XYZ file of C-alpha atoms in Angstrom:
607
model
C 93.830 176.251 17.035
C 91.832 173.982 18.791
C 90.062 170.434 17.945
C 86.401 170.742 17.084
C 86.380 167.015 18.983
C 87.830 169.286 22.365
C 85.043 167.888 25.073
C 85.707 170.668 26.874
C 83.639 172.957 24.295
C 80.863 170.412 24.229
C 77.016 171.554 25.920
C 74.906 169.325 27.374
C 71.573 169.213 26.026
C 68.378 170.544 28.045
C 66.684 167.287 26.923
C 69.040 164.820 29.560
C 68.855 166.971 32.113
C 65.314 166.742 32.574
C 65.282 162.943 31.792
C 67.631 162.304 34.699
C 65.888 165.067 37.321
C 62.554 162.685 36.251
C 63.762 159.448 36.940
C 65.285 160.698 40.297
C 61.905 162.160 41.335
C 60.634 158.873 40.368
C 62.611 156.688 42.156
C 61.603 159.018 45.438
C 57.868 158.364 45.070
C 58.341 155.015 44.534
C 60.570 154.498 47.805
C 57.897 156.556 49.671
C 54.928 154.498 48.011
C 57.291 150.932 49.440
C 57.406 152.520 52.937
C 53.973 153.127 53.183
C 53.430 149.013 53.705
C 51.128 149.076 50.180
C 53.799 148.065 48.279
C 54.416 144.179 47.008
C 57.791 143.300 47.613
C 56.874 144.319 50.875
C 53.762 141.589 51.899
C 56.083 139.444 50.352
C 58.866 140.197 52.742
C 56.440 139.657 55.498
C 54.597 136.203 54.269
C 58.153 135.065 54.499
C 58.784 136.169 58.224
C 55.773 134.917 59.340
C 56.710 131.225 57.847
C 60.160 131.282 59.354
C 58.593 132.586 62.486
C 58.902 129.775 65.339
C 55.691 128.727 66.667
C 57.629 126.769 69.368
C 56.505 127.403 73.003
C 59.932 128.540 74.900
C 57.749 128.512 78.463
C 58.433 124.657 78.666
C 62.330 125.135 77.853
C 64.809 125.290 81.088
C 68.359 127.145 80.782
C 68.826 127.073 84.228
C 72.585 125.750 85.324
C 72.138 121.844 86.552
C 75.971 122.352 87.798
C 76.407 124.384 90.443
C 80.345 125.040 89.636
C 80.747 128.446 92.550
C 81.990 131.137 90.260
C 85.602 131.635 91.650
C 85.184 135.217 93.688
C 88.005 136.900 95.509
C 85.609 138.429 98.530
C 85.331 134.461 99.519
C 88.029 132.510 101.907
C 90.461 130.493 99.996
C 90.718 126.472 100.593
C 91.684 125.770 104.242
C 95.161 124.175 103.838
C 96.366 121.338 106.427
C 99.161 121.318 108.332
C 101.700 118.316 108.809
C 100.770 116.658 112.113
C 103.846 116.128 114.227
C 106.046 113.103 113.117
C 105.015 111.130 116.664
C 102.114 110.456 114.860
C 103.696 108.764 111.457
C 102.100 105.605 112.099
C 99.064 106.295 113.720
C 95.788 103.936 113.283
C 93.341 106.041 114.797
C 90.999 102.960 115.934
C 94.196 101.138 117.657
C 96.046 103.097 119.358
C 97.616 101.795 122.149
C 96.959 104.542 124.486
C 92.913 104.049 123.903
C 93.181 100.258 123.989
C 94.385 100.130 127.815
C 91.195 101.731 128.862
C 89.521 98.479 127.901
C 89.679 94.966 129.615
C 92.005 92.413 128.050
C 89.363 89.830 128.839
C 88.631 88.117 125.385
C 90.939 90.858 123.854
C 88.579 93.165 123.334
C 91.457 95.956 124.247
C 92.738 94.625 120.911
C 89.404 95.686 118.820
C 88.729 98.690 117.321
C 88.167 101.829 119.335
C 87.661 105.019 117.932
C 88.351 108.261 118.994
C 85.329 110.369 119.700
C 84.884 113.528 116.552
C 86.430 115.500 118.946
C 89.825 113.775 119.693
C 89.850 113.067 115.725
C 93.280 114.580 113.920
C 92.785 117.171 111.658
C 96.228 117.364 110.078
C 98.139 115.394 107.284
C 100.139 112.278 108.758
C 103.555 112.776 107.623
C 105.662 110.130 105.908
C 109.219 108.943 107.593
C 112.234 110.721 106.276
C 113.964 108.755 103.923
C 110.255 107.135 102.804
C 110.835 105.112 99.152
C 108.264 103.978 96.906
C 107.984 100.071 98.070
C 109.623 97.937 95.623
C 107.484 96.272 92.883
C 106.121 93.274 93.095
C 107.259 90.601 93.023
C 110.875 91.696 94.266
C 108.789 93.547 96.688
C 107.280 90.480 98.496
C 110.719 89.526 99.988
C 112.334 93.430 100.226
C 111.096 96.419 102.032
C 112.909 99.373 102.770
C 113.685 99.626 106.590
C 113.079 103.783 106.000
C 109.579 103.061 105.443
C 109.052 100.328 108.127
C 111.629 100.958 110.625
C 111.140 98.685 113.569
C 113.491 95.900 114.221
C 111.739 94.114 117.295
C 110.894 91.724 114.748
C 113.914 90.504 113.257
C 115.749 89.871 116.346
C 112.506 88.438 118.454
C 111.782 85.359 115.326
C 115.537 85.371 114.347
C 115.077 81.619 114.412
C 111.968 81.340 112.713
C 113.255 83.263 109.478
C 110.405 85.376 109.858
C 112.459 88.562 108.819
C 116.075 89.529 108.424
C 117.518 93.223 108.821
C 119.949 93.371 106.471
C 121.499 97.101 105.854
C 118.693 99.135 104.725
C 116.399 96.798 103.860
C 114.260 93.920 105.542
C 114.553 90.403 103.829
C 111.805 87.693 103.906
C 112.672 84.498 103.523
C 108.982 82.799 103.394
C 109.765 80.963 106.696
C 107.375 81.279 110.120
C 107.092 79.701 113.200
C 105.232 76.532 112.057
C 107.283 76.506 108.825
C 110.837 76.490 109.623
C 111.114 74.839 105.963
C 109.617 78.119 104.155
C 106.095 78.636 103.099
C 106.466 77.156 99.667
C 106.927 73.406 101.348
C 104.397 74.135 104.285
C 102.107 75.183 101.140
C 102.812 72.129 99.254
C 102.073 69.799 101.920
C 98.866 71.398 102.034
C 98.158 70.716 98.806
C 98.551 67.263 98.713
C 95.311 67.292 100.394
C 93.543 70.850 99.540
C 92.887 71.358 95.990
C 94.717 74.598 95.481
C 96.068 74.156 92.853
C 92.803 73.732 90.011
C 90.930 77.143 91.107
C 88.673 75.295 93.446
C 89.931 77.076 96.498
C 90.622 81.269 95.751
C 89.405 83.140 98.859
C 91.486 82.072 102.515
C 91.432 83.654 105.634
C 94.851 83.508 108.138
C 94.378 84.269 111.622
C 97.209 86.116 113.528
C 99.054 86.389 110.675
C 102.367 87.854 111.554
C 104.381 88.988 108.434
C 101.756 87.409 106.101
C 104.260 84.879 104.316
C 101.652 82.360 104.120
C 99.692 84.699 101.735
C 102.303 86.121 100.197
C 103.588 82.476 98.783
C 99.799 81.228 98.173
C 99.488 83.860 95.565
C 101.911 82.611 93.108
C 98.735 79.759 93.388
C 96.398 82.065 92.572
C 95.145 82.254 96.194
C 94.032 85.468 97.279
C 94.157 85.723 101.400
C 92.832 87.636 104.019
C 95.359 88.164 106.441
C 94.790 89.934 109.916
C 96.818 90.411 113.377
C 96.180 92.655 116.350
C 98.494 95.675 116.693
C 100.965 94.276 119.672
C 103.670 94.206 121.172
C 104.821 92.352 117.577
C 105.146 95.961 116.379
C 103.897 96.662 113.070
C 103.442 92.855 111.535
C 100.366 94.285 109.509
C 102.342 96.829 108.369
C 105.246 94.683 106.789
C 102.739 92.275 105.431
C 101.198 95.595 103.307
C 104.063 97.131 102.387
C 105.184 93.484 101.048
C 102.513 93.815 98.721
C 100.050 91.290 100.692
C 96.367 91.887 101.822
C 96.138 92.690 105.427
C 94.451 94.615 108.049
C 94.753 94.816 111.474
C 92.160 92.542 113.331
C 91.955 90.115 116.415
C 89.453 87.385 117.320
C 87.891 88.787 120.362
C 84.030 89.335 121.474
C 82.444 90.797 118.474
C 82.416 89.109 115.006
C 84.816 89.274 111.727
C 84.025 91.864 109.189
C 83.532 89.690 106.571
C 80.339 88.109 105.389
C 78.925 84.208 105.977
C 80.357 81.644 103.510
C 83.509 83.724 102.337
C 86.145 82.017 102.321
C 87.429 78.650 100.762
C 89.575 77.991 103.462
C 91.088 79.041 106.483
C 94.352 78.817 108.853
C 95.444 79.130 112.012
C 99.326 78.323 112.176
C 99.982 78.758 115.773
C 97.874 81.901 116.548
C 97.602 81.005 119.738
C 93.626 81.585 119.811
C 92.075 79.516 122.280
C 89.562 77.405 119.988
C 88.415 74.935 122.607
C 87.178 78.114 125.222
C 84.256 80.417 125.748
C 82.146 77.551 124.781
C 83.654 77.046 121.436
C 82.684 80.813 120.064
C 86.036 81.298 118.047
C 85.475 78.170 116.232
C 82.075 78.960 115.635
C 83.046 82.280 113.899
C 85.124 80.439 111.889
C 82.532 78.127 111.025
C 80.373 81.294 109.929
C 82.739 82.483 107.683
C 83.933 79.504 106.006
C 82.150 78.210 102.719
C 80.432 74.842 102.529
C 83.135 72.280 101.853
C 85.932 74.876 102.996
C 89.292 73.743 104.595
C 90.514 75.165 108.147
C 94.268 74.082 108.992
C 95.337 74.187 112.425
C 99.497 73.890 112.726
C 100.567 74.359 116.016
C 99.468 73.989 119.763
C 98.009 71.578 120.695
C 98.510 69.586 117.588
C 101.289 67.277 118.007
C 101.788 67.559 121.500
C 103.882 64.621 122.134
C 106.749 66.458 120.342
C 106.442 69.593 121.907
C 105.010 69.754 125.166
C 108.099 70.708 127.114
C 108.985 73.449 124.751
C 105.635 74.718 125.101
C 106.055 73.988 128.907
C 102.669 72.611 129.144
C 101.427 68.746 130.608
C 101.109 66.453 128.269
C 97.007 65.716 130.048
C 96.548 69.445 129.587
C 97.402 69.443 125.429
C 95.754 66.059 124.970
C 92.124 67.600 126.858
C 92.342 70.494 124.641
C 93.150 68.509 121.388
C 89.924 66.197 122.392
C 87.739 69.453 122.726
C 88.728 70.959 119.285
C 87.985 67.699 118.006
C 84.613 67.381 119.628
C 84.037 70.961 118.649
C 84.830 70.335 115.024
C 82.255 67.637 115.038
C 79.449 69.142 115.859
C 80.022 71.868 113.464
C 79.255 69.098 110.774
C 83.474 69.546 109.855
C 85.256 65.958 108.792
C 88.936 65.844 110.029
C 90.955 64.989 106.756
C 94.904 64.932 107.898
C 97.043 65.123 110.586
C 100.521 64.635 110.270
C 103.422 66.415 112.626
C 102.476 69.781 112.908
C 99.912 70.076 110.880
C 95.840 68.829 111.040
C 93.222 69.650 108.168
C 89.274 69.372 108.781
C 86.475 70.123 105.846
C 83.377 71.309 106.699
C 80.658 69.094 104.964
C 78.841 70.349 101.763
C 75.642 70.285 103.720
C 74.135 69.646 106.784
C 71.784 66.697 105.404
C 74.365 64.194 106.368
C 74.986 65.953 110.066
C 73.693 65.243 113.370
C 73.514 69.094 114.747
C 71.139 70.117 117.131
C 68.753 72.699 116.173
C 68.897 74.413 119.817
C 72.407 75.218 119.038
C 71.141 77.481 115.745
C 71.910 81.350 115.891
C 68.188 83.071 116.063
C 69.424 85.765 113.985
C 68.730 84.415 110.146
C 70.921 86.876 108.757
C 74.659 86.007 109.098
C 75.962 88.578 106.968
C 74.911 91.428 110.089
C 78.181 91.614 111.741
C 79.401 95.315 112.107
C 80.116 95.735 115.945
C 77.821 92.642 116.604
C 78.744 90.121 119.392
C 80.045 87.079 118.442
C 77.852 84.627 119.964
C 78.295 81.053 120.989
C 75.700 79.590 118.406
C 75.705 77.613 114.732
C 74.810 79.553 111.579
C 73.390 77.217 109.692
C 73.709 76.259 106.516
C 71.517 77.024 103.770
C 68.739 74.728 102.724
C 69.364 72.077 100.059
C 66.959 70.045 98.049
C 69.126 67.123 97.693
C 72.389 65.488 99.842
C 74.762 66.141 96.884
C 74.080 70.076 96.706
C 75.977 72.798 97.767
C 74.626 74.564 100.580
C 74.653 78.078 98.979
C 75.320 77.352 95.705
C 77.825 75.703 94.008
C 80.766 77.997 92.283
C 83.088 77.920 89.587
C 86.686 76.699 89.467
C 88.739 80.487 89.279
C 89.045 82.119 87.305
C 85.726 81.576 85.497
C 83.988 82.294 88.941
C 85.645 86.273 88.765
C 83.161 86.441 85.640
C 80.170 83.947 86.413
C 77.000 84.868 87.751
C 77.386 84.667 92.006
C 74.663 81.976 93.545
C 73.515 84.952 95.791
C 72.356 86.768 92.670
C 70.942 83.729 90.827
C 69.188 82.610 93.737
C 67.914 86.272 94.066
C 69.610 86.938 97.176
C 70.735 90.453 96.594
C 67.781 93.134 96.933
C 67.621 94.849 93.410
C 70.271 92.579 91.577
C 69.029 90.616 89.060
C 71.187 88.544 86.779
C 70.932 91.163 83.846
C 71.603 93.870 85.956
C 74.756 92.028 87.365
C 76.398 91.294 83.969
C 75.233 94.706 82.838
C 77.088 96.092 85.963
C 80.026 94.248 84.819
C 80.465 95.267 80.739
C 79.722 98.866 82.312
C 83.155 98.687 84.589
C 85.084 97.594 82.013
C 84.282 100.733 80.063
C 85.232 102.664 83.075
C 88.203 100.723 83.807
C 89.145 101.658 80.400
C 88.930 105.069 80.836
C 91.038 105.039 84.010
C 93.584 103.177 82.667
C 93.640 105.998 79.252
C 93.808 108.664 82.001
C 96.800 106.762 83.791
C 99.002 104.142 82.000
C 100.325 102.471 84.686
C 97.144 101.532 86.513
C 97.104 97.711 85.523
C 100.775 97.675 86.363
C 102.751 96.649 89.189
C 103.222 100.344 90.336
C 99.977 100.509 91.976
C 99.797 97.417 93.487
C 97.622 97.544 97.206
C 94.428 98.948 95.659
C 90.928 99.870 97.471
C 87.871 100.213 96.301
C 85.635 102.169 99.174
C 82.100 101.568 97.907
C 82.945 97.761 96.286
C 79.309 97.385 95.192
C 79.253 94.029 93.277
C 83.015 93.984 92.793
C 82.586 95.277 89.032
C 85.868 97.416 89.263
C 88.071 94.652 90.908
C 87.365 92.411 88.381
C 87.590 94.468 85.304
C 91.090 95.486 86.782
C 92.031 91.668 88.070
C 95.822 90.757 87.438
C 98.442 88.972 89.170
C 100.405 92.126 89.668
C 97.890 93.739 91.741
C 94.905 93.188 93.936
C 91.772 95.248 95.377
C 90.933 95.166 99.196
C 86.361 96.030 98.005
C 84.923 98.088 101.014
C 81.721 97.698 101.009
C 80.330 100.574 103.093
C 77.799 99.354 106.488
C 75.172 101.718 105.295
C 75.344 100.884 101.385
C 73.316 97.955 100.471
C 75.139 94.611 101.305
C 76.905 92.736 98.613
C 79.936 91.752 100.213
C 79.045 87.978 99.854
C 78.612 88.643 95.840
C 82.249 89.932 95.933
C 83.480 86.677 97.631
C 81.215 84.488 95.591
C 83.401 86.161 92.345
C 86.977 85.107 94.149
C 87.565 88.758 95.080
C 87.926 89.643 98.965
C 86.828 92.657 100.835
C 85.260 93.926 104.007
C 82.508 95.875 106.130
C 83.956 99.434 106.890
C 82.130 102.641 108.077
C 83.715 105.499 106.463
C 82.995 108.051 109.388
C 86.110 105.929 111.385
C 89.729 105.415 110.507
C 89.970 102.314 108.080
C 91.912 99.122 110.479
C 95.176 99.567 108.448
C 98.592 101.405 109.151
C 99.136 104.714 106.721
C 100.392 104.368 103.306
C 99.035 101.370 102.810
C 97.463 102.026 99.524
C 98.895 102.623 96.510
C 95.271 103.353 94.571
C 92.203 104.236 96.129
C 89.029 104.229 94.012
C 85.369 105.106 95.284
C 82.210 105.132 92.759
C 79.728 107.351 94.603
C 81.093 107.525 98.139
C 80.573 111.243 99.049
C 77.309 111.019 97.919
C 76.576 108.072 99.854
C 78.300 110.264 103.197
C 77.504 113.409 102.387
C 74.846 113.714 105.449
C 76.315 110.861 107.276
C 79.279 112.855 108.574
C 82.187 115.002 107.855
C 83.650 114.392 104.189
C 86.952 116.107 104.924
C 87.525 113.871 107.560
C 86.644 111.115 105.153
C 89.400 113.022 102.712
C 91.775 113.284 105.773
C 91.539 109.547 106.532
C 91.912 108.366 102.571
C 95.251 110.833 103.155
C 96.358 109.081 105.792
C 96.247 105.006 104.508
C 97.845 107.073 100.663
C 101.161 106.318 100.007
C 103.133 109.256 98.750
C 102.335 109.654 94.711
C 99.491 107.461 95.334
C 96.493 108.207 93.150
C 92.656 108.904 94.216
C 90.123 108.219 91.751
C 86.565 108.772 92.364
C 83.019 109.317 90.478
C 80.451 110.659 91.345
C 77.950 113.733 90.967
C 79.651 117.031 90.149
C 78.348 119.335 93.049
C 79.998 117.039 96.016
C 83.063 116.824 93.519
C 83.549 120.044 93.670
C 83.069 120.083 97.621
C 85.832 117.206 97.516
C 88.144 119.235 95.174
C 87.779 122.345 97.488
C 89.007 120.144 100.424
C 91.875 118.171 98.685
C 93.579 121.195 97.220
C 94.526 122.183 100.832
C 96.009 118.543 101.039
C 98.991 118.393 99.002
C 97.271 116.727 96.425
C 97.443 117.367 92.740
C 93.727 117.236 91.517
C 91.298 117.714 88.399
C 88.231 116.724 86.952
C 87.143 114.572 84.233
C 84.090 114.364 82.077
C 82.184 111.302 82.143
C 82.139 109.033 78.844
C 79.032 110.068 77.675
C 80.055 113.446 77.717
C 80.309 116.711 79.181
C 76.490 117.184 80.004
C 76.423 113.976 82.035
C 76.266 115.577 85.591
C 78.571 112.644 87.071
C 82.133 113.196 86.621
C 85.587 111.586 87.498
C 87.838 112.993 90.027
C 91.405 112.356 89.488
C 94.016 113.020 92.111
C 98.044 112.230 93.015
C 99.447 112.609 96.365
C 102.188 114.874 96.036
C 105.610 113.108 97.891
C 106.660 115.307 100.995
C 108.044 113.624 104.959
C 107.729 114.582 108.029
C 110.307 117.049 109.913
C 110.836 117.764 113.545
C 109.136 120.796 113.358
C 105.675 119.450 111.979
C 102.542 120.530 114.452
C 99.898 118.818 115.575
């Protein structure tokens, strides 16, 4: 028998069924009625769209790309890659070679300048690296070692075997410090300097040797915190530029000849001559006159060698004694009217100083240069005139301004930009240009740990502007040769003025060096500067060519010729990549970072 609580005999009542068919039929209308737009909820709904509605006019608003990155597309050529050139060109300086240079009379050695070969003759192939190439040794080992793989030309060694210029011992090259004028070593030549110079307080940073040889002279004068300018022709003294760089030593390859030095007026603190053999006391004087240009009010220039102390040596020289003395007394009369004050002679060495000013000199004005601007020198003539010296307002100032002892000058504010000088510079912008490369130095230096290290120690800078980068990076264990560029504005005298050196360079020719010469090169807007000038990859090839093998390239500047540059290096054996700039990803300036990747030359490399 069944429950009576079963729920399976229970009936629903008529009653609920009608109640729930209602409220259904309710609910329909009342959807229907909402549709319709009458209803409340919805004018509420749409008094709240229309107050989160933007009122914003989106016609001003630009989402165009600023970056014109090329989409990678298959349909499109890849990067052209070079080729090795062939290994007879290993050490080629495309503005020396000796082939060129016999075209052109020897008269005043202008065969010995720079000459260029036309775009046409121009190599457009990767100069290989010796076999058996080694990363130079660090400094400062490497100032008396270099490995006869990477420099391997003995002429040297057995031509100044006497002199102690350099021995050939195994497979290395030693350097003793000694040269032909100081048999002792340059440490005691140095000293006896001194004794008369003020090296050693920082008033004397920037020097300038002429025919330099191996560069010993600079290489022991910056243990004194001397920075020098060395320079010799490429001769029959094969590859004495070339040792001096790969010692570590600033160098390039240069000659005193008809047109004037790359480097501005008033550079350098002192100068040397330690027998270079240039013949001061002819063509009217000229050579000594470019001298003259270049050297700072109050700067030293040392002459050691013919004809000084020609009693002692004229028969080894094989000259008269009448013929030395005459050519002593003209370099002496020269001297003088230059406004320079003979300080010292003793045996083989004589020191002059050229006077603060000219208020206490007796020049004649007819013997002025007409140009006023001394710093114009790029291909110029030398001529056979005076520059003159800056005006003064009293006999006790320094024609030019007077600078600090180093190394407060690196950091001071140059006399060139105090005395407003330098078009656009104004002090502000000047010590705003150097807190902004310190930022930047610290970026490269978070990028790459060992820049600021001996392991990148020959460093250029191609577009030097006020020398911001040199000096943010300034250390013993490295220096910076600052280009500054002959169509970027001129502030190589501000970079001198800091205790920094540098020269003029056009970047459409090959730089005056020997390759892998550099261990760093850095350039802050130098496409840009080129990019209509001339070719960059030839630019690119030439940077290639003065790299050492795992050298590194660093370089800022706007994105779109970046990524021009980065389409030519990756055909060059280069590892590259790009970096944001520190403000951020949206600044359209970024920093190109590259590393030569180490490969040498074989006997089947191509031109």
């Amino acid at each position: 028998m069944g429950s009576k609580n079963n729920p399976a005999h229970r009936r629903r009542s008529p009653l609920s069924i009608i109640i729930v068919f209602g409220l259904c039929c309710f609910f329909y209308l009342l959807g229907t009625w909402q549709k319709s737009g009458f209803g409340k909820g919805d004018s509420i709904a749409m008094d709240i769209t229309k107050k989160t509605e933007c009122e914003e006019d989106f016609s001003t608003l630009d989402f165009s790309s600023h970056h014109s990155i090329p989409i990678p597309d298959s349909s499109k050529p890849k990067a052209k890659m070079f080729k090795p050139c062939d290994m007879k060109y290993s050490y080629y300086t495309p503005c020396h070679e000796q082939d060129r240079a016999m075209k052109f009379p020897r008269e005043n050695m202008v065969y010995r300048e720079r000459h260029c070969p036309p775009q046409e003759e121009k190599l457009k192939c990767l100069i290989p690296a010796p076999k058996g190439y080694t990363t130079p040794f660090p400094w400062p080992k490497g100032r008396d070692y270099v490995h006869f793989a990477n420099v391997p030309f003995k002429h040297l060694a057995v031509e100044k075997a006497n002199q102690h210029w350099v021995e050939y011992q195994g497979n290395v090259f030693k350097f003793p410090g000694g040269g032909t004028m100081f048999p002792q070593g340059a440490d005691a030549y140095i000293d006896e300097l001194a004794s008369v110079i003020p090296i050693k307080d920082g008033s004397v940073r920037t020097a300038l040797d002429t025919g330099c040889g191996v560069a010993s002279w600079g290489a022991y004068l910056m243990k004194r915190n001397v920075l020098a300018m060395s320079f010799a022709p490429r001769d029959n003294h094969e590859a004495q530029v070339q040792f001096a760089l790969e010692r570590g030593v600033p160098a390039i390859i240069g000659v005193l000849g008809s047109i004037k030095l790359p480097f501005p007026s008033r550079a350098f603190d002192m100068a040397q001559c330690s027998r270079c053999l240039i013949p001061w006391g002819e063509s009217n004087g000229k050579y000594l006159m470019e001298v003259d240009r270049v050297l700072r009010p109050g700067g030293f220039w040392i002459l050691s060698g013919p004809p000084i102390n020609w009693k002692t040596y004229y028969q080894t020289w094989k000259r008269t004694k009448e013929d030395l003395k005459a050519e002593q007394r003209k370099i002496e009369k020269l001297a003088e009217s230059l406004c320079w004050e003979k300080k010292y002679e003793k045996g083989d060495i004589a020191i002059w100083r050229k006077k603060v000013n000219a208020e206490s000199c007796q020049m004649n004005s007819a013997d002025f240069c007409e140009s006023s601007d001394g710093d114009s020198v790029w291909y110029k003539e030398m001529e056979t005139c005076v520059t003159p010296y800056p005006k003064v307002k009293n006999a006790n100032e320094v024609a030019g301004g007077e600078l600090k002892k180093f190394p407060a000058r690196l950091q001071a504010v140059p006399p060139r930009v105090s005395k407003g000088l330098v078009p656009d510079v104004s002090v502000e912008s000047y010590q705003e240009d150097s807190k902004l490369w310190k930022t930047y130095v610290g970026t490269y230096k978070k990028a790459n740990r060992l820049i600021g290290t001996s392991r990148y120690r020959n460093i250029m800078d191609m577009n030097a502007g006020l020398g911001g980068f040199a000096a943010a990076l300034d250390s013993n264990k490295l220096w910076v040769m600052n280009v500054v560029p002959t169509i970027a504005p001129d502030t190589l005298g501000v970079v001198y003025e800091r205790g920094l050196i540098g020269i003029y360079h056009d970047w459409c020719e090959g730089f005056s060096t020997y390759p892998r010469t550099y261990d760093l090169i850095h350039g802050n807007g130098v496409f840009s500067l080129y990019e209509n000038k001339c070719d960059l990859e030839g630019i690119l090839l030439e940077m290639d060519r003065i790299l050492r093998p795992e050298g590194v390239v660093l370089l800022r500047d706007e994105v779109d010729v970046l990524t021009k540059v980065m389409k030519i290096a990756s055909g060059m054996r280069w590892d590259v990549k790009l970096l944001d700039h520190e403000e951020g990803p949206f600044v359209p300036k970024k920093i190109f970072v590259a590393s030569k990747q180490y490969w040498v030359g074989n006997d089947t490399s191509s031109e």
